[in-house]
PDB file of C-alpha atoms in Angstrom:
ATOM      1  CA  MET A  29       6.429  11.652  59.313  1.00 50.00           C
ATOM      2  CA  LYS A  30       4.347  11.875  55.368  1.00 44.00           C
ATOM      3  CA  LYS A  31       7.340  10.949  53.606  1.00 46.00           C
ATOM      4  CA  VAL A  32       7.788   8.188  56.232  1.00 47.00           C
ATOM      5  CA  TYR A  33       4.420   7.643  55.742  1.00 47.00           C
ATOM      6  CA  ILE A  34       4.361   7.045  51.221  1.00 47.00           C
ATOM      7  CA  ALA A  35       7.932   5.070  51.008  1.00 48.00           C
ATOM      8  CA  ALA A  36       5.156   2.882  52.512  1.00 47.00           C
ATOM      9  CA  LEU A  37       2.236   3.303  51.198  1.00 44.00           C
ATOM     10  CA  LEU A  38       4.587   2.914  48.064  1.00 44.00           C
ATOM     11  CA  ALA A  39       5.826  -0.354  49.515  1.00 47.00           C
ATOM     12  CA  VAL A  40       2.704  -1.470  49.840  1.00 44.00           C
ATOM     13  CA  LEU A  41       1.177  -0.693  46.310  1.00 46.00           C
ATOM     14  CA  VAL A  42       4.562  -2.118  44.212  1.00 44.00           C
ATOM     15  CA  PHE A  43       4.716  -5.513  47.000  1.00 49.00           C
ATOM     16  CA  GLY A  44       0.780  -5.894  46.162  1.00 51.00           C
ATOM     17  CA  LEU A  45       0.943  -5.507  42.081  1.00 45.00           C
ATOM     18  CA  GLN A  46       4.481  -8.010  42.176  1.00 50.00           C
ATOM     19  CA  ALA A  47       1.706 -10.739  44.549  1.00 47.00           C
ATOM     20  CA  ASN A  48      -1.135  -9.963  41.885  1.00 55.00           C
ATOM     21  CA  THR A  49       2.075 -10.681  39.021  1.00 52.00           C
ATOM     22  CA  ALA A  50       2.806 -14.187  40.618  1.00 52.00           C
ATOM     23  CA  ASP A  51      -0.859 -15.085  41.575  1.00 57.00           C
ATOM     24  CA  LEU A  52      -2.074 -14.504  37.750  1.00 55.00           C
ATOM     25  CA  ASN A  53       1.390 -16.091  36.870  1.00 61.00           C
ATOM     26  CA  SER A  54       0.504 -19.416  39.250  1.00 62.00           C
ATOM     27  CA  GLU A  55      -3.005 -19.340  38.100  1.00 79.00           C
ATOM     28  CA  TYR A  56      -3.518 -18.934  35.110  1.00 89.00           C
ATOM     29  CA  GLY A  57      -1.917 -20.340  32.040  1.00 92.00           C
ATOM     30  CA  THR A  58      -1.584 -18.085  28.850  1.00 94.00           C
ATOM     31  CA  ILE A  59      -1.134 -18.550  25.433  1.00 95.00           C
ATOM     32  CA  SER A  60       1.002 -16.359  22.774  1.00 96.00           C
ATOM     33  CA  VAL A  61       0.473 -15.090  19.884  1.00 97.00           C
ATOM     34  CA  ASN A  62       2.501 -13.138  16.377  1.00 97.00           C
ATOM     35  CA  THR A  63      -0.041 -11.499  13.849  1.00 97.00           C
ATOM     36  CA  SER A  64       1.111  -9.068  11.637  1.00 97.00           C
ATOM     37  CA  ALA A  65      -0.694  -6.167   9.130  1.00 97.00           C
ATOM     38  CA  ASN A  66       1.244  -4.967   6.035  1.00 96.00           C
ATOM     39  CA  THR A  67       0.484  -2.769   2.538  1.00 96.00           C
ATOM     40  CA  SER A  68       2.851  -1.206   0.400  1.00 95.00           C
ATOM     41  CA  VAL A  69       2.020   2.596  -0.599  1.00 94.00           C
ATOM     42  CA  THR A  70       3.572   5.114  -3.963  1.00 92.00           C
ATOM     43  CA  PRO A  71       6.509   7.299  -1.849  1.00 94.00           C
ATOM     44  CA  ASP A  72       4.453  11.284  -1.856  1.00 94.00           C
ATOM     45  CA  VAL A  73       7.956  12.871  -0.942  1.00 95.00           C
ATOM     46  CA  ALA A  74      11.788  12.399  -1.744  1.00 94.00           C
ATOM     47  CA  GLU A  75      15.111  13.993  -0.184  1.00 95.00           C
ATOM     48  CA  VAL A  76      18.343  15.113  -3.733  1.00 94.00           C
ATOM     49  CA  SER A  77      21.561  15.811  -2.478  1.00 95.00           C
ATOM     50  CA  ILE A  78      22.987  17.382  -5.262  1.00 96.00           C
ATOM     51  CA  ALA A  79      26.829  17.671  -5.276  1.00 95.00           C
ATOM     52  CA  VAL A  80      28.873  20.646  -7.108  1.00 96.00           C
ATOM     53  CA  ILE A  81      31.988  20.735  -6.563  1.00 96.00           C
ATOM     54  CA  THR A  82      34.257  23.088  -8.089  1.00 97.00           C
ATOM     55  CA  GLU A  83      38.214  23.384  -8.008  1.00 96.00           C
ATOM     56  CA  ASP A  84      40.288  26.160  -9.507  1.00 96.00           C
ATOM     57  CA  ASN A  85      44.673  25.678  -9.798  1.00 95.00           C
ATOM     58  CA  LYS A  86      45.602  28.523  -8.662  1.00 94.00           C
ATOM     59  CA  SER A  87      43.116  29.795  -6.177  1.00 95.00           C
ATOM     60  CA  MET A  88      41.632  28.082  -3.377  1.00 96.00           C
ATOM     61  CA  GLN A  89      38.883  31.916  -3.591  1.00 96.00           C
ATOM     62  CA  GLU A  90      38.634  31.601  -6.557  1.00 97.00           C
ATOM     63  CA  ALA A  91      37.444  27.754  -6.260  1.00 97.00           C
ATOM     64  CA  THR A  92      34.835  28.623  -3.848  1.00 97.00           C
ATOM     65  CA  ARG A  93      33.582  31.223  -5.576  1.00 97.00           C
ATOM     66  CA  LYS A  94      32.738  29.394  -8.432  1.00 97.00           C
ATOM     67  CA  ASN A  95      31.521  26.870  -6.196  1.00 96.00           C
ATOM     68  CA  ARG A  96      29.227  30.166  -4.265  1.00 96.00           C
ATOM     69  CA  GLU A  97      28.024  30.502  -7.959  1.00 96.00           C
ATOM     70  CA  ALA A  98      26.942  27.784  -8.644  1.00 96.00           C
ATOM     71  CA  SER A  99      25.221  26.706  -5.908  1.00 96.00           C
ATOM     72  CA  GLN A 100      23.297  29.782  -5.265  1.00 96.00           C
ATOM     73  CA  ASN A 101      22.120  28.780  -9.153  1.00 96.00           C
ATOM     74  CA  ILE A 102      20.731  25.732  -7.927  1.00 96.00           C
ATOM     75  CA  SER A 103      19.704  26.532  -5.199  1.00 96.00           C
ATOM     76  CA  THR A 104      17.697  29.919  -6.946  1.00 96.00           C
ATOM     77  CA  MET A 105      16.375  27.234  -9.514  1.00 96.00           C
ATOM     78  CA  LEU A 106      15.122  24.895  -7.225  1.00 96.00           C
ATOM     79  CA  LYS A 107      13.055  27.256  -5.135  1.00 96.00           C
ATOM     80  CA  SER A 108      11.379  27.764  -7.873  1.00 95.00           C
ATOM     81  CA  MET A 109      10.102  24.525  -8.421  1.00 96.00           C
ATOM     82  CA  ILE A 110       9.183  23.455  -4.250  1.00 96.00           C
ATOM     83  CA  ASN A 111       6.042  24.458  -2.847  1.00 95.00           C
ATOM     84  CA  THR A 112       7.513  25.639   0.606  1.00 95.00           C
ATOM     85  CA  ALA A 113       3.384  25.781   1.860  1.00 95.00           C
ATOM     86  CA  ASN A 114       3.362  21.989   1.282  1.00 94.00           C
ATOM     87  CA  GLY A 115       5.922  21.976   3.711  1.00 94.00           C
ATOM     88  CA  ASP A 116       9.197  21.774   0.760  1.00 96.00           C
ATOM     89  CA  TYR A 117      12.261  22.717   1.586  1.00 97.00           C
ATOM     90  CA  ILE A 118      16.177  23.565   0.905  1.00 96.00           C
ATOM     91  CA  LYS A 119      19.703  23.237   2.540  1.00 94.00           C
ATOM     92  CA  THR A 120      22.453  23.177   2.683  1.00 92.00           C
ATOM     93  CA  ALA A 121      25.721  20.679   3.801  1.00 91.00           C
ATOM     94  CA  ASP A 122      28.796  18.996   3.967  1.00 91.00           C
ATOM     95  CA  PHE A 123      30.647  21.578   2.132  1.00 94.00           C
ATOM     96  CA  ASN A 124      34.600  21.035   2.199  1.00 95.00           C
ATOM     97  CA  ALA A 125      37.215  23.179   1.013  1.00 96.00           C
ATOM     98  CA  ALA A 126      40.774  21.715   0.740  1.00 96.00           C
ATOM     99  CA  PRO A 127      43.653  21.863  -0.846  1.00 96.00           C
ATOM    100  CA  ILE A 128      44.554  18.504  -3.283  1.00 95.00           C
ATOM    101  CA  TYR A 129      48.194  16.620  -3.540  1.00 95.00           C
ATOM    102  CA  ARG A 130      50.196  14.542  -5.669  1.00 92.00           C
ATOM    103  CA  TYR A 131      53.203  12.803  -5.457  1.00 92.00           C
ATOM    104  CA  THR A 132      55.984  12.864  -8.107  1.00 89.00           C
ATOM    105  CA  LYS A 133      57.751  10.273  -8.847  1.00 89.00           C
ATOM    106  CA  ASP A 134      60.853  10.794  -6.347  1.00 89.00           C
ATOM    107  CA  ASN A 135      57.715  10.931  -3.746  1.00 89.00           C
ATOM    108  CA  LYS A 136      57.884  14.547  -3.577  1.00 91.00           C
ATOM    109  CA  LYS A 137      54.549  15.987  -1.589  1.00 92.00           C
ATOM    110  CA  ILE A 138      53.080  19.734  -4.885  1.00 92.00           C
ATOM    111  CA  LEU A 139      50.261  20.927  -4.649  1.00 93.00           C
ATOM    112  CA  ASP A 140      47.849  20.342  -7.849  1.00 94.00           C
ATOM    113  CA  LYS A 141      44.448  22.169  -6.968  1.00 96.00           C
ATOM    114  CA  TYR A 142      42.122  23.287  -4.654  1.00 97.00           C
ATOM    115  CA  GLN A 143      38.729  22.173  -4.505  1.00 97.00           C
ATOM    116  CA  VAL A 144      35.741  22.782  -2.807  1.00 97.00           C
ATOM    117  CA  SER A 145      32.575  20.977  -1.988  1.00 96.00           C
ATOM    118  CA  ASN A 146      29.017  22.148  -0.772  1.00 95.00           C
ATOM    119  CA  SER A 147      25.809  20.338  -1.243  1.00 96.00           C
ATOM    120  CA  VAL A 148      22.482  21.124  -1.927  1.00 96.00           C
ATOM    121  CA  ILE A 149      19.621  19.190  -0.422  1.00 96.00           C
ATOM    122  CA  VAL A 150      15.977  19.357  -1.951  1.00 96.00           C
ATOM    123  CA  HIS A 151      12.842  18.298   0.093  1.00 97.00           C
ATOM    124  CA  THR A 152      10.179  17.980  -1.566  1.00 97.00           C
ATOM    125  CA  LYS A 153       6.671  16.552  -2.292  1.00 96.00           C
ATOM    126  CA  SER A 154       6.730  17.008  -6.450  1.00 93.00           C
ATOM    127  CA  ILE A 155       8.224  14.288  -6.817  1.00 91.00           C
ATOM    128  CA  ASP A 156       7.005  14.338 -10.387  1.00 90.00           C
ATOM    129  CA  LYS A 157       9.187  17.122 -10.663  1.00 93.00           C
ATOM    130  CA  VAL A 158      12.478  15.392  -9.315  1.00 93.00           C
ATOM    131  CA  GLY A 159      14.161  14.339 -12.144  1.00 91.00           C
ATOM    132  CA  THR A 160      13.456  18.557 -13.789  1.00 93.00           C
ATOM    133  CA  MET A 161      14.989  19.647 -11.109  1.00 94.00           C
ATOM    134  CA  ILE A 162      18.419  16.995 -11.406  1.00 93.00           C
ATOM    135  CA  ASP A 163      18.286  17.880 -15.201  1.00 92.00           C
ATOM    136  CA  LYS A 164      18.842  21.805 -14.461  1.00 95.00           C
ATOM    137  CA  ALA A 165      21.243  21.693 -11.331  1.00 95.00           C
ATOM    138  CA  LEU A 166      23.374  19.461 -13.643  1.00 93.00           C
ATOM    139  CA  THR A 167      23.607  22.418 -16.565  1.00 94.00           C
ATOM    140  CA  LEU A 168      24.588  25.238 -13.574  1.00 95.00           C
ATOM    141  CA  GLY A 169      27.099  24.576 -12.354  1.00 94.00           C
ATOM    142  CA  ALA A 170      26.366  20.587 -10.263  1.00 95.00           C
ATOM    143  CA  THR A 171      28.435  17.266 -10.668  1.00 94.00           C
ATOM    144  CA  ASN A 172      26.847  13.915  -9.472  1.00 91.00           C
ATOM    145  CA  VAL A 173      23.593  13.227  -7.243  1.00 91.00           C
ATOM    146  CA  ASN A 174      24.326  12.421  -3.932  1.00 90.00           C
ATOM    147  CA  SER A 175      21.786  10.597  -2.469  1.00 90.00           C
ATOM    148  CA  LEU A 176      17.565  10.218  -3.324  1.00 91.00           C
ATOM    149  CA  ASN A 177      15.606   8.665  -1.103  1.00 91.00           C
ATOM    150  CA  PHE A 178      12.505   8.902  -0.661  1.00 92.00           C
ATOM    151  CA  SER A 179       9.627   8.940   1.919  1.00 93.00           C
ATOM    152  CA  LEU A 180       5.747   8.604   3.278  1.00 94.00           C
ATOM    153  CA  SER A 181       4.094  12.337   5.011  1.00 93.00           C
ATOM    154  CA  SER A 182       1.886   9.375   6.805  1.00 94.00           C
ATOM    155  CA  HIS A 183       4.088   6.956   7.863  1.00 94.00           C
ATOM    156  CA  ASP A 184       3.254   7.184  11.456  1.00 95.00           C
ATOM    157  CA  ASN A 185      -0.816   7.278  10.824  1.00 96.00           C
ATOM    158  CA  LEU A 186       0.147   4.122   8.398  1.00 97.00           C
ATOM    159  CA  CYS A 187       2.040   2.488  10.911  1.00 97.00           C
ATOM    160  CA  ASN A 188      -0.536   3.388  13.461  1.00 97.00           C
ATOM    161  CA  SER A 189      -3.345   1.697  11.404  1.00 97.00           C
ATOM    162  CA  LEU A 190      -1.151  -0.796  10.906  1.00 97.00           C
ATOM    163  CA  ILE A 191      -0.824  -1.608  14.041  1.00 97.00           C
ATOM    164  CA  GLU A 192      -4.157  -1.707  15.027  1.00 97.00           C
ATOM    165  CA  GLN A 193      -5.345  -4.500  12.430  1.00 97.00           C
ATOM    166  CA  ALA A 194      -2.616  -7.370  14.026  1.00 97.00           C
ATOM    167  CA  SER A 195      -3.717  -6.082  17.327  1.00 97.00           C
ATOM    168  CA  LYS A 196      -7.380  -6.612  16.319  1.00 97.00           C
ATOM    169  CA  LYS A 197      -6.052 -10.113  15.021  1.00 97.00           C
ATOM    170  CA  ALA A 198      -3.755 -11.399  17.313  1.00 97.00           C
ATOM    171  CA  ALA A 199      -7.613 -10.650  20.069  1.00 96.00           C
ATOM    172  CA  GLU A 200      -8.973 -13.305  17.780  1.00 97.00           C
ATOM    173  CA  ARG A 201      -6.446 -16.030  17.212  1.00 96.00           C
ATOM    174  CA  VAL A 202      -6.006 -15.746  20.774  1.00 96.00           C
ATOM    175  CA  ASN A 203      -9.832 -16.244  21.377  1.00 95.00           C
ATOM    176  CA  ALA A 204     -10.439 -18.778  19.040  1.00 95.00           C
ATOM    177  CA  ALA A 205      -7.285 -21.260  20.550  1.00 94.00           C
ATOM    178  CA  ALA A 206      -8.756 -20.059  23.936  1.00 94.00           C
ATOM    179  CA  LYS A 207     -11.856 -21.260  22.509  1.00 93.00           C
ATOM    180  CA  SER A 208     -10.704 -24.789  21.157  1.00 91.00           C
ATOM    181  CA  VAL A 209      -8.925 -25.689  24.065  1.00 87.00           C
ATOM    182  CA  PRO A 210     -11.706 -25.097  25.592  1.00 90.00           C
ATOM    183  CA  ALA A 211     -10.460 -21.737  28.174  1.00 92.00           C
ATOM    184  CA  LYS A 212     -11.284 -18.371  28.380  1.00 94.00           C
ATOM    185  CA  VAL A 213      -9.324 -14.976  27.816  1.00 95.00           C
ATOM    186  CA  VAL A 214      -8.558 -12.789  31.426  1.00 95.00           C
ATOM    187  CA  GLY A 215      -5.961 -10.294  30.474  1.00 94.00           C
ATOM    188  CA  ILE A 216      -3.069  -9.677  28.816  1.00 95.00           C
ATOM    189  CA  LYS A 217       0.327 -10.720  30.169  1.00 95.00           C
ATOM    190  CA  SER A 218       2.611  -8.725  27.641  1.00 96.00           C
ATOM    191  CA  MET A 219       2.644  -7.589  24.468  1.00 96.00           C
ATOM    192  CA  ASN A 220       5.270  -5.913  21.727  1.00 97.00           C
ATOM    193  CA  ILE A 221       4.539  -3.957  18.151  1.00 97.00           C
ATOM    194  CA  ASN A 222       6.751  -3.022  15.592  1.00 97.00           C
ATOM    195  CA  CYS A 223       6.427  -0.741  12.527  1.00 96.00           C
ATOM    196  CA  SER A 224       8.795  -1.023  10.272  1.00 94.00           C
ATOM    197  CA  ASP A 225       9.517   0.341   6.747  1.00 91.00           C
ATOM    198  CA  SER A 226      11.285  -0.687   3.418  1.00 84.00           C
ATOM    199  CA  ASN A 227      11.354   0.008  -0.197  1.00 71.00           C
ATOM    200  CA  SER A 228      10.241  -2.476  -2.527  1.00 51.00           C
ATOM    201  CA  VAL A 229      12.230  -1.140  -5.742  1.00 47.00           C
ATOM    202  CA  ARG A 230      15.287   1.101  -4.221  1.00 50.00           C
ATOM    203  CA  PRO A 231      14.684   3.938  -6.228  1.00 50.00           C
ATOM    204  CA  ARG A 232      16.873   4.716  -9.483  1.00 50.00           C
ATOM    205  CA  TYR A 233      17.710   7.706 -11.693  1.00 52.00           C
ATOM    206  CA  GLN A 234      20.222   7.280 -14.380  1.00 48.00           C
ATOM    207  CA  LEU A 235      21.986  10.448 -14.576  1.00 48.00           C
ATOM    208  CA  ALA A 236      21.976  12.639 -18.192  1.00 42.00           C
ATOM    209  CA  LYS A 237      24.181  12.342 -20.013  1.00 40.00           C
ATOM    210  CA  THR A 238      24.552  16.243 -20.912  1.00 41.00           C
ATOM    211  CA  MET A 239      27.642  16.327 -19.150  1.00 43.00           C
ATOM    212  CA  LEU A 240      29.293  13.591 -21.661  1.00 41.00           C
ATOM    213  CA  LEU A 241      27.776  15.313 -24.725  1.00 41.00           C
ATOM    214  CA  GLY A 242      29.586  18.432 -23.752  1.00 45.00           C
ATOM    215  CA  ALA A 243      27.547  21.655 -23.736  1.00 42.00           C
ATOM    216  CA  ASN A 244      26.705  22.018 -27.107  1.00 47.00           C
ATOM    217  CA  ALA A 245      25.153  19.231 -27.480  1.00 45.00           C
ATOM    218  CA  SER A 246      21.889  19.295 -29.050  1.00 46.00           C
ATOM    219  CA  SER A 247      18.045  19.730 -27.747  1.00 43.00           C
ATOM    220  CA  ASP A 248      17.392  16.488 -29.189  1.00 47.00           C
ATOM    221  CA  ALA A 249      20.104  15.006 -27.939  1.00 45.00           C
ATOM    222  CA  VAL A 250      19.504  16.784 -24.519  1.00 41.00           C
ATOM    223  CA  GLU A 251      15.676  15.581 -24.504  1.00 46.00           C
ATOM    224  CA  GLU A 252      16.442  11.586 -25.189  1.00 45.00           C
ATOM    225  CA  THR A 253      19.049  11.374 -22.127  1.00 46.00           C
ATOM    226  CA  SER A 254      16.920  13.707 -19.480  1.00 59.00           C
ATOM    227  CA  VAL A 255      17.192  12.199 -15.878  1.00 65.00           C
ATOM    228  CA  SER A 256      14.745   9.052 -15.557  1.00 70.00           C
ATOM    229  CA  ILE A 257      13.167   8.324 -12.160  1.00 77.00           C
ATOM    230  CA  GLU A 258      11.449   5.493 -10.797  1.00 75.00           C
ATOM    231  CA  GLU A 259       9.693   5.815  -6.999  1.00 77.00           C
ATOM    232  CA  GLY A 260       9.269   1.985  -7.032  1.00 83.00           C
ATOM    233  CA  VAL A 261       6.406   1.479  -3.514  1.00 90.00           C
ATOM    234  CA  ILE A 262       7.386   1.414   0.398  1.00 93.00           C
ATOM    235  CA  LYS A 263       6.550  -1.219   1.960  1.00 94.00           C
ATOM    236  CA  LEU A 264       5.430  -1.152   5.955  1.00 96.00           C
ATOM    237  CA  ASN A 265       5.088  -3.985   7.608  1.00 97.00           C
ATOM    238  CA  ALA A 266       3.167  -4.081  11.728  1.00 97.00           C
ATOM    239  CA  SER A 267       3.666  -7.034  14.041  1.00 97.00           C
ATOM    240  CA  VAL A 268       2.448  -7.477  17.231  1.00 97.00           C
ATOM    241  CA  ASN A 269       3.625 -10.511  19.231  1.00 97.00           C
ATOM    242  CA  ALA A 270       1.438 -10.818  22.501  1.00 97.00           C
ATOM    243  CA  THR A 271       0.890 -13.305  25.652  1.00 97.00           C
ATOM    244  CA  TYR A 272      -2.364 -13.887  27.522  1.00 97.00           C
ATOM    245  CA  TYR A 273      -3.334 -15.190  30.718  1.00 96.00           C
ATOM    246  CA  VAL A 274      -6.193 -17.911  29.892  1.00 95.00           C
ATOM    247  CA  LYS A 275      -7.980 -19.787  32.273  1.00 93.00           C
TER     248      LYS A 275
END
């Protein structure tokens, strides 16, 4: 009996809500407004993926040993440069080991070498150290940088603030529009909000040329060709699309 009563009550409430909405739609007019708020912020978080690729012509074990040694050295160096208390961390990813084949002129497949690849990923708020991290990683056996991305640790708080600004702007505009009709705002029919970000300047880096100069490059040459980092700024944009009831 209780289940039947609750179901009937819910049906009445839903019907009442639908009827009320129908009444609003028929009794009142609507005004729709689109507003936005934006800001540009210097990123305070960097994530770098550093690749280590090693090879050996005779042994997969030897290619793996070389990779493990280089990756461990890079990880140890990175750990000494980050601040875990500040949310920094290091992890490894994308480990792969496989034989590499080549084809002869008569289309015969033969083993060329064994290759092992691994990525060391560092997530840090010490953006000013990223160039040095890449520099040192290259000298310790890293072969390339897979990716370099910048972000904001305060992304959600900034978005909430911008959404609040855009919402207040929407309310001001609809009241201004209603006043000129004239009409009176009596409620909100719908409101869609969105917050997105984009790098106005794509992060760029110039890899050190010491790999090309060779291990015997002079300290002056190394200094002149060290990694250069440009983090740019991140643009945050919040938008509010709202429809208000007026009478």
